[in-house]
PDB file of C-alpha atoms in Angstrom:
ATOM      1  CA  MET A  12     152.541  23.162-234.420  1.00  0.00           C
ATOM      2  CA  GLY A  13     155.577  21.369-235.772  1.00  0.00           C
ATOM      3  CA  PHE A  14     154.193  17.911-234.944  1.00  0.00           C
ATOM      4  CA  GLU A  15     151.025  15.922-235.531  1.00  0.00           C
ATOM      5  CA  LEU A  16     148.779  14.552-232.766  1.00  0.00           C
ATOM      6  CA  THR A  17     148.654  11.088-234.293  1.00  0.00           C
ATOM      7  CA  PRO A  18     148.193   7.761-232.447  1.00  0.00           C
ATOM      8  CA  ALA A  19     151.949   7.236-232.908  1.00  0.00           C
ATOM      9  CA  PHE A  20     152.605  10.551-231.164  1.00  0.00           C
ATOM     10  CA  TRP A  21     150.433   9.662-228.145  1.00  0.00           C
ATOM     11  CA  SER A  22     151.958   6.193-228.000  1.00  0.00           C
ATOM     12  CA  GLY A  23     155.471   7.640-228.021  1.00  0.00           C
ATOM     13  CA  LEU A  24     154.565  10.267-225.416  1.00  0.00           C
ATOM     14  CA  THR A  25     153.162   7.576-223.123  1.00  0.00           C
ATOM     15  CA  GLN A  26     156.331   5.502-223.536  1.00  0.00           C
ATOM     16  CA  ILE A  27     158.551   8.479-222.681  1.00  0.00           C
ATOM     17  CA  ILE A  28     156.569   9.229-219.507  1.00  0.00           C
ATOM     18  CA  LEU A  29     156.520   5.575-218.388  1.00  0.00           C
ATOM     19  CA  VAL A  30     160.242   5.102-219.084  1.00  0.00           C
ATOM     20  CA  ASN A  31     161.067   8.252-217.162  1.00  0.00           C
ATOM     21  CA  ILE A  32     158.915   7.203-214.187  1.00  0.00           C
ATOM     22  CA  ILE A  33     160.628   3.806-214.068  1.00  0.00           C
ATOM     23  CA  LEU A  34     164.101   5.326-214.373  1.00  0.00           C
ATOM     24  CA  SER A  35     163.408   8.132-211.889  1.00  0.00           C
ATOM     25  CA  GLY A  36     162.817   5.999-208.800  1.00  0.00           C
ATOM     26  CA  ASP A  37     166.428   6.395-207.700  1.00  0.00           C
ATOM     27  CA  ASN A  38     166.359  10.100-208.590  1.00  0.00           C
ATOM     28  CA  ALA A  39     163.295  10.660-206.393  1.00  0.00           C
ATOM     29  CA  LEU A  40     165.087   8.864-203.555  1.00  0.00           C
ATOM     30  CA  VAL A  41     168.159  11.100-203.915  1.00  0.00           C
ATOM     31  CA  ILE A  42     165.939  14.200-203.907  1.00  0.00           C
ATOM     32  CA  ALA A  43     164.184  13.020-200.738  1.00  0.00           C
ATOM     33  CA  LEU A  44     167.456  12.182-198.972  1.00  0.00           C
ATOM     34  CA  ALA A  45     169.015  15.513-199.907  1.00  0.00           C
ATOM     35  CA  CYS A  46     165.996  17.479-198.647  1.00  0.00           C
ATOM     36  CA  ARG A  47     165.200  15.576-195.467  1.00  0.00           C
ATOM     37  CA  ASN A  48     167.176  17.932-193.173  1.00  0.00           C
ATOM     38  CA  LEU A  49     165.805  21.146-194.636  1.00  0.00           C
ATOM     39  CA  GLU A  50     163.260  23.309-192.845  1.00  0.00           C
ATOM     40  CA  LYS A  51     159.700  22.522-193.892  1.00  0.00           C
ATOM     41  CA  LYS A  52     159.356  25.806-195.790  1.00  0.00           C
ATOM     42  CA  HIS A  53     162.429  25.005-197.900  1.00  0.00           C
ATOM     43  CA  GLN A  54     161.646  21.367-198.711  1.00  0.00           C
ATOM     44  CA  ARG A  55     159.067  21.943-201.457  1.00  0.00           C
ATOM     45  CA  PRO A  56     161.148  24.603-203.316  1.00  0.00           C
ATOM     46  CA  ALA A  57     164.209  22.325-203.177  1.00  0.00           C
ATOM     47  CA  ILE A  58     162.224  19.366-204.541  1.00  0.00           C
ATOM     48  CA  ILE A  59     160.689  21.415-207.357  1.00  0.00           C
ATOM     49  CA  ILE A  60     163.912  23.185-208.379  1.00  0.00           C
ATOM     50  CA  GLY A  61     165.972  20.017-208.046  1.00  0.00           C
ATOM     51  CA  SER A  62     163.472  17.995-210.082  1.00  0.00           C
ATOM     52  CA  GLY A  63     163.340  20.690-212.752  1.00  0.00           C
ATOM     53  CA  GLY A  64     167.127  20.773-212.963  1.00  0.00           C
ATOM     54  CA  ALA A  65     167.216  16.981-213.167  1.00  0.00           C
ATOM     55  CA  ILE A  66     164.758  16.955-216.092  1.00  0.00           C
ATOM     56  CA  LEU A  67     166.684  19.683-217.962  1.00  0.00           C
ATOM     57  CA  LEU A  68     169.905  17.687-217.542  1.00  0.00           C
ATOM     58  CA  ARG A  69     168.196  14.559-218.797  1.00  0.00           C
ATOM     59  CA  ILE A  70     166.985  16.403-221.895  1.00  0.00           C
ATOM     60  CA  LEU A  71     170.515  17.675-222.550  1.00  0.00           C
ATOM     61  CA  PHE A  72     172.022  14.212-222.055  1.00  0.00           C
ATOM     62  CA  VAL A  73     169.528  12.573-224.408  1.00  0.00           C
ATOM     63  CA  LEU A  74     170.525  15.052-227.113  1.00  0.00           C
ATOM     64  CA  ILE A  75     174.245  14.280-226.741  1.00  0.00           C
ATOM     65  CA  VAL A  76     174.074  10.750-225.257  1.00  0.00           C
ATOM     66  CA  ASP A  77     176.232   9.116-227.946  1.00  0.00           C
ATOM     67  CA  TYR A  78     179.039  11.573-227.277  1.00  0.00           C
ATOM     68  CA  LEU A  79     178.815  11.405-223.464  1.00  0.00           C
ATOM     69  CA  LEU A  80     178.924   7.609-223.278  1.00  0.00           C
ATOM     70  CA  SER A  81     182.020   7.483-225.489  1.00  0.00           C
ATOM     71  CA  VAL A  82     184.182   9.888-223.455  1.00  0.00           C
ATOM     72  CA  PRO A  83     186.878   7.838-221.646  1.00  0.00           C
ATOM     73  CA  PHE A  84     187.007   8.179-217.854  1.00  0.00           C
ATOM     74  CA  LEU A  85     183.934  10.435-217.670  1.00  0.00           C
ATOM     75  CA  LYS A  86     182.046   7.648-215.893  1.00  0.00           C
ATOM     76  CA  LEU A  87     185.017   7.116-213.568  1.00  0.00           C
ATOM     77  CA  VAL A  88     184.723  10.718-212.368  1.00  0.00           C
ATOM     78  CA  GLY A  89     180.922  10.423-212.191  1.00  0.00           C
ATOM     79  CA  GLY A  90     181.094   7.191-210.192  1.00  0.00           C
ATOM     80  CA  MET A  91     183.473   8.713-207.655  1.00  0.00           C
ATOM     81  CA  LEU A  92     181.177  11.747-207.313  1.00  0.00           C
ATOM     82  CA  LEU A  93     178.205   9.462-206.726  1.00  0.00           C
ATOM     83  CA  LEU A  94     180.106   7.543-204.040  1.00  0.00           C
ATOM     84  CA  TRP A  95     180.890  10.797-202.259  1.00  0.00           C
ATOM     85  CA  ILE A  96     177.259  11.940-202.449  1.00  0.00           C
ATOM     86  CA  GLY A  97     176.074   8.570-201.123  1.00  0.00           C
ATOM     87  CA  VAL A  98     178.455   8.736-198.160  1.00  0.00           C
ATOM     88  CA  LYS A  99     177.387  12.298-197.295  1.00  0.00           C
ATOM     89  CA  LEU A 100     173.689  11.354-197.439  1.00  0.00           C
ATOM     90  CA  VAL A 101     174.182   8.330-195.160  1.00  0.00           C
ATOM     91  CA  GLN A 102     176.307  10.442-192.822  1.00  0.00           C
ATOM     92  CA  GLY A 103     173.315  12.739-192.399  1.00  0.00           C
ATOM     93  CA  GLU A 104     173.317  15.925-190.387  1.00  0.00           C
ATOM     94  CA  GLU A 105     176.697  17.412-189.750  1.00  0.00           C
ATOM     95  CA  GLU A 106     177.407  20.501-187.704  1.00  0.00           C
ATOM     96  CA  GLY A 107     180.267  22.825-188.371  1.00  0.00           C
ATOM     97  CA  GLU A 108     182.138  24.933-185.840  1.00  0.00           C
ATOM     98  CA  ASP A 109     179.437  27.608-185.984  1.00  0.00           C
ATOM     99  CA  GLY A 110     176.735  25.064-185.149  1.00  0.00           C
ATOM    100  CA  VAL A 111     175.067  25.411-188.538  1.00  0.00           C
ATOM    101  CA  LYS A 112     173.914  22.131-190.077  1.00  0.00           C
ATOM    102  CA  ALA A 113     175.745  21.596-193.365  1.00  0.00           C
ATOM    103  CA  ALA A 114     172.818  19.629-194.795  1.00  0.00           C
ATOM    104  CA  SER A 115     170.209  22.297-194.019  1.00  0.00           C
ATOM    105  CA  SER A 116     171.121  24.681-196.850  1.00  0.00           C
ATOM    106  CA  LEU A 117     168.624  25.032-199.695  1.00  0.00           C
ATOM    107  CA  GLY A 118     171.408  25.673-202.204  1.00  0.00           C
ATOM    108  CA  SER A 119     173.401  22.696-200.953  1.00  0.00           C
ATOM    109  CA  ALA A 120     170.405  20.367-201.291  1.00  0.00           C
ATOM    110  CA  ILE A 121     169.676  21.540-204.846  1.00  0.00           C
ATOM    111  CA  ARG A 122     173.344  21.163-205.789  1.00  0.00           C
ATOM    112  CA  THR A 123     173.427  17.610-204.421  1.00  0.00           C
ATOM    113  CA  ILE A 124     170.274  16.678-206.347  1.00  0.00           C
ATOM    114  CA  ILE A 125     171.535  18.037-209.668  1.00  0.00           C
ATOM    115  CA  ILE A 126     175.044  16.517-209.386  1.00  0.00           C
ATOM    116  CA  ALA A 127     173.677  13.085-208.444  1.00  0.00           C
ATOM    117  CA  ASP A 128     171.107  13.144-211.227  1.00  0.00           C
ATOM    118  CA  ALA A 129     173.742  14.212-213.747  1.00  0.00           C
ATOM    119  CA  VAL A 130     175.727  11.080-212.983  1.00  0.00           C
ATOM    120  CA  MET A 131     172.737   8.716-212.895  1.00  0.00           C
ATOM    121  CA  SER A 132     171.233  10.092-216.107  1.00  0.00           C
ATOM    122  CA  LEU A 133     174.106   9.043-218.370  1.00  0.00           C
ATOM    123  CA  ASP A 134     172.748   5.548-218.946  1.00  0.00           C
ATOM    124  CA  ASN A 135     169.093   6.472-218.449  1.00  0.00           C
ATOM    125  CA  ALA A 136     169.357   8.817-221.433  1.00  0.00           C
ATOM    126  CA  ILE A 137     169.807   5.838-223.763  1.00  0.00           C
ATOM    127  CA  ALA A 138     166.394   4.358-222.911  1.00  0.00           C
ATOM    128  CA  ILE A 139     164.663   7.724-223.201  1.00  0.00           C
ATOM    129  CA  ALA A 140     166.303   8.468-226.558  1.00  0.00           C
ATOM    130  CA  ALA A 141     165.243   5.038-227.833  1.00  0.00           C
ATOM    131  CA  ALA A 142     161.634   5.567-226.734  1.00  0.00           C
ATOM    132  CA  ALA A 143     161.567   8.989-228.436  1.00  0.00           C
ATOM    133  CA  LYS A 144     162.741   7.452-231.747  1.00  0.00           C
ATOM    134  CA  GLY A 145     164.611  10.629-232.634  1.00  0.00           C
ATOM    135  CA  ASP A 146     161.621  12.946-232.052  1.00  0.00           C
ATOM    136  CA  THR A 147     163.074  15.820-229.987  1.00  0.00           C
ATOM    137  CA  THR A 148     159.682  17.500-229.436  1.00  0.00           C
ATOM    138  CA  LEU A 149     158.213  14.265-228.127  1.00  0.00           C
ATOM    139  CA  MET A 150     161.172  13.656-225.826  1.00  0.00           C
ATOM    140  CA  VAL A 151     161.162  17.162-224.310  1.00  0.00           C
ATOM    141  CA  LEU A 152     157.374  17.179-223.838  1.00  0.00           C
ATOM    142  CA  GLY A 153     157.400  13.754-222.193  1.00  0.00           C
ATOM    143  CA  LEU A 154     160.180  14.690-219.780  1.00  0.00           C
ATOM    144  CA  ILE A 155     158.500  17.987-218.832  1.00  0.00           C
ATOM    145  CA  ILE A 156     155.220  16.184-218.083  1.00  0.00           C
ATOM    146  CA  SER A 157     157.195  13.810-215.858  1.00  0.00           C
ATOM    147  CA  ILE A 158     158.319  16.607-213.489  1.00  0.00           C
ATOM    148  CA  PRO A 159     155.214  16.560-211.225  1.00  0.00           C
ATOM    149  CA  LEU A 160     155.443  12.759-211.046  1.00  0.00           C
ATOM    150  CA  ILE A 161     159.054  12.965-209.799  1.00  0.00           C
ATOM    151  CA  VAL A 162     158.074  15.714-207.333  1.00  0.00           C
ATOM    152  CA  PHE A 163     155.241  13.520-205.983  1.00  0.00           C
ATOM    153  CA  GLY A 164     157.605  10.542-205.697  1.00  0.00           C
ATOM    154  CA  ALA A 165     160.215  12.560-203.786  1.00  0.00           C
ATOM    155  CA  THR A 166     157.569  14.010-201.447  1.00  0.00           C
ATOM    156  CA  LEU A 167     156.181  10.538-200.708  1.00  0.00           C
ATOM    157  CA  ILE A 168     159.645   9.088-200.041  1.00  0.00           C
ATOM    158  CA  MET A 169     160.532  11.994-197.746  1.00  0.00           C
ATOM    159  CA  ALA A 170     157.397  11.311-195.704  1.00  0.00           C
ATOM    160  CA  LEU A 171     158.444   7.661-195.423  1.00  0.00           C
ATOM    161  CA  LEU A 172     161.967   8.685-194.362  1.00  0.00           C
ATOM    162  CA  ASN A 173     160.534  10.378-191.277  1.00  0.00           C
ATOM    163  CA  ARG A 174     158.725   7.175-190.281  1.00  0.00           C
ATOM    164  CA  PHE A 175     161.322   4.625-191.401  1.00  0.00           C
ATOM    165  CA  PRO A 176     164.904   5.971-191.024  1.00  0.00           C
ATOM    166  CA  ILE A 177     166.262   2.641-192.302  1.00  0.00           C
ATOM    167  CA  ILE A 178     165.321   3.845-195.801  1.00  0.00           C
ATOM    168  CA  VAL A 179     168.340   6.169-195.549  1.00  0.00           C
ATOM    169  CA  ILE A 180     170.592   3.103-195.346  1.00  0.00           C
ATOM    170  CA  ALA A 181     168.816   1.510-198.310  1.00  0.00           C
ATOM    171  CA  GLY A 182     169.109   4.758-200.255  1.00  0.00           C
ATOM    172  CA  GLY A 183     172.818   5.070-199.538  1.00  0.00           C
ATOM    173  CA  ALA A 184     173.368   1.457-200.564  1.00  0.00           C
ATOM    174  CA  LEU A 185     171.416   2.061-203.791  1.00  0.00           C
ATOM    175  CA  LEU A 186     173.598   5.057-204.642  1.00  0.00           C
ATOM    176  CA  GLY A 187     176.688   2.958-203.958  1.00  0.00           C
ATOM    177  CA  TRP A 188     175.321   0.186-206.209  1.00  0.00           C
ATOM    178  CA  ILE A 189     174.685   2.661-209.033  1.00  0.00           C
ATOM    179  CA  ALA A 190     178.149   4.158-208.528  1.00  0.00           C
ATOM    180  CA  GLY A 191     179.650   0.663-208.865  1.00  0.00           C
ATOM    181  CA  GLU A 192     177.762   0.124-212.112  1.00  0.00           C
ATOM    182  CA  VAL A 193     178.928   3.501-213.453  1.00  0.00           C
ATOM    183  CA  LEU A 194     182.544   2.769-212.491  1.00  0.00           C
ATOM    184  CA  ALA A 195     182.472  -0.691-214.091  1.00  0.00           C
ATOM    185  CA  THR A 196     181.166   0.508-217.458  1.00  0.00           C
ATOM    186  CA  ASP A 197     183.552   3.360-218.276  1.00  0.00           C
ATOM    187  CA  PRO A 198     184.648   2.947-221.931  1.00  0.00           C
ATOM    188  CA  GLY A 199     188.206   3.877-220.990  1.00  0.00           C
ATOM    189  CA  TYR A 200     188.853   0.544-219.256  1.00  0.00           C
ATOM    190  CA  ALA A 201     185.616  -1.522-219.174  1.00  0.00           C
ATOM    191  CA  ALA A 202     186.854  -4.144-221.677  1.00  0.00           C
ATOM    192  CA  LYS A 203     190.153  -4.669-219.845  1.00  0.00           C
ATOM    193  CA  LEU A 204     188.381  -4.834-216.495  1.00  0.00           C
ATOM    194  CA  THR A 205     185.946  -7.488-217.740  1.00  0.00           C
ATOM    195  CA  ALA A 206     188.790  -9.518-219.233  1.00  0.00           C
ATOM    196  CA  LEU A 207     190.695  -9.317-215.954  1.00  0.00           C
ATOM    197  CA  THR A 208     187.688 -10.083-213.728  1.00  0.00           C
ATOM    198  CA  PRO A 209     184.563 -11.501-215.438  1.00  0.00           C
ATOM    199  CA  HIS A 210     182.323 -10.499-212.513  1.00  0.00           C
ATOM    200  CA  ALA A 211     183.915  -7.074-212.012  1.00  0.00           C
ATOM    201  CA  LYS A 212     180.607  -5.220-212.446  1.00  0.00           C
ATOM    202  CA  THR A 213     178.822  -7.236-209.757  1.00  0.00           C
ATOM    203  CA  ILE A 214     181.819  -7.002-207.422  1.00  0.00           C
ATOM    204  CA  LEU A 215     181.986  -3.223-207.821  1.00  0.00           C
ATOM    205  CA  GLU A 216     178.226  -2.821-207.354  1.00  0.00           C
ATOM    206  CA  ILE A 217     178.138  -4.809-204.115  1.00  0.00           C
ATOM    207  CA  GLY A 218     181.455  -3.423-202.885  1.00  0.00           C
ATOM    208  CA  CYS A 219     180.474   0.202-203.462  1.00  0.00           C
ATOM    209  CA  ALA A 220     177.057  -0.325-201.829  1.00  0.00           C
ATOM    210  CA  VAL A 221     178.727  -1.686-198.690  1.00  0.00           C
ATOM    211  CA  LEU A 222     181.438   0.995-198.808  1.00  0.00           C
ATOM    212  CA  VAL A 223     178.955   3.877-198.856  1.00  0.00           C
ATOM    213  CA  VAL A 224     177.018   2.568-195.843  1.00  0.00           C
ATOM    214  CA  VAL A 225     180.111   1.669-193.788  1.00  0.00           C
ATOM    215  CA  VAL A 226     182.005   4.905-194.469  1.00  0.00           C
ATOM    216  CA  GLY A 227     178.859   6.999-194.016  1.00  0.00           C
ATOM    217  CA  TYR A 228     178.115   5.467-190.628  1.00  0.00           C
ATOM    218  CA  PHE A 229     181.753   5.703-189.537  1.00  0.00           C
ATOM    219  CA  LEU A 230     181.826   9.428-190.316  1.00  0.00           C
ATOM    220  CA  GLN A 231     178.483   9.859-188.557  1.00  0.00           C
ATOM    221  CA  TYR A 232     179.819   8.076-185.442  1.00  0.00           C
ATOM    222  CA  ARG A 233     183.037  10.105-185.479  1.00  0.00           C
ATOM    223  CA  ALA A 234     181.093  13.372-185.805  1.00  0.00           C
ATOM    224  CA  LYS A 235     178.898  12.427-182.826  1.00  0.00           C
ATOM    225  CA  GLN A 236     181.938  11.564-180.704  1.00  0.00           C
ATOM    226  CA  LYS A 237     183.599  14.861-181.608  1.00  0.00           C
ATOM    227  CA  HIS A 238     180.382  16.690-180.763  1.00  0.00           C
ATOM    228  CA  LYS A 239     180.225  15.023-177.346  1.00  0.00           C
ATOM    229  CA  GLU A 240     183.814  16.022-176.586  1.00  0.00           C
ATOM    230  CA  HIS A 241     182.959  19.699-177.137  1.00  0.00           C
ATOM    231  CA  ASP A 242     179.432  19.742-175.706  1.00  0.00           C
ATOM    232  CA  PRO A 243     179.375  20.326-171.910  1.00  0.00           C
ATOM    233  CA  VAL A 244     175.769  19.081-171.666  1.00  0.00           C
ATOM    234  CA  ASP A 245     176.671  15.729-173.230  1.00  0.00           C
ATOM    235  CA  LEU A 246     179.789  15.484-171.079  1.00  0.00           C
ATOM    236  CA  ALA A 247     177.747  16.082-167.932  1.00  0.00           C
ATOM    237  CA  ALA A 248     175.195  13.483-168.997  1.00  0.00           C
ATOM    238  CA  ASP A 249     177.921  10.895-169.621  1.00  0.00           C
ATOM    239  CA  LYS A 250     179.481  11.602-166.221  1.00  0.00           C
ATOM    240  CA  GLY A 251     176.063  11.291-164.584  1.00  0.00           C
ATOM    241  CA  LYS A 252     175.664   7.802-166.116  1.00  0.00           C
ATOM    242  CA  GLU A 253     179.006   6.821-164.630  1.00  0.00           C
TER     243      GLU A 253
END
């Protein structure tokens, strides 16, 4: 079989699964946010495919984690991507000129999930690699077993989103916080940044969390105003109120 089913194996497998569950809370939230505007028939496929892609990326990152975390400015790019994703998720549904909701595409939702997870998995890969103790078979098996757990978590969160829309704000703020952490720890400038501002990491985390929510809501408000200007029904309703 290539490996022995010893107590050490089962202990390591359990650690991998537990670590991945703990580290995948934010990933499940991103999956739920990205899928919340999809049609019901597309939500489950998006969650499953997105979760599968997220696990495959995490496996890849664990294998090359030392290299990834040493590349200067890679985290800078990742942090900026995460900020953009956070803003778009808080902004919510957006209609183009053809009236098609930009957030209702299955492919778009899957793409958002995989990009966000790619950024968030850079640091998570360290903990998973440590728990695996260099055993690639153990690591891959543990991550694969974790897929249904992530799917269940995303499904549960999506159900809560329908009842408590404020979770969207919390989710956007969380993505901003993670983006701030990613931006603050880039090896290309992290040491200089810390020397310049001792609390730079905390400042960036809080600042980015606030930025995502504020910008997301501003864009949402602007989109609604633009929609009202071009929608005769809304215009008539506003005139009726006057």
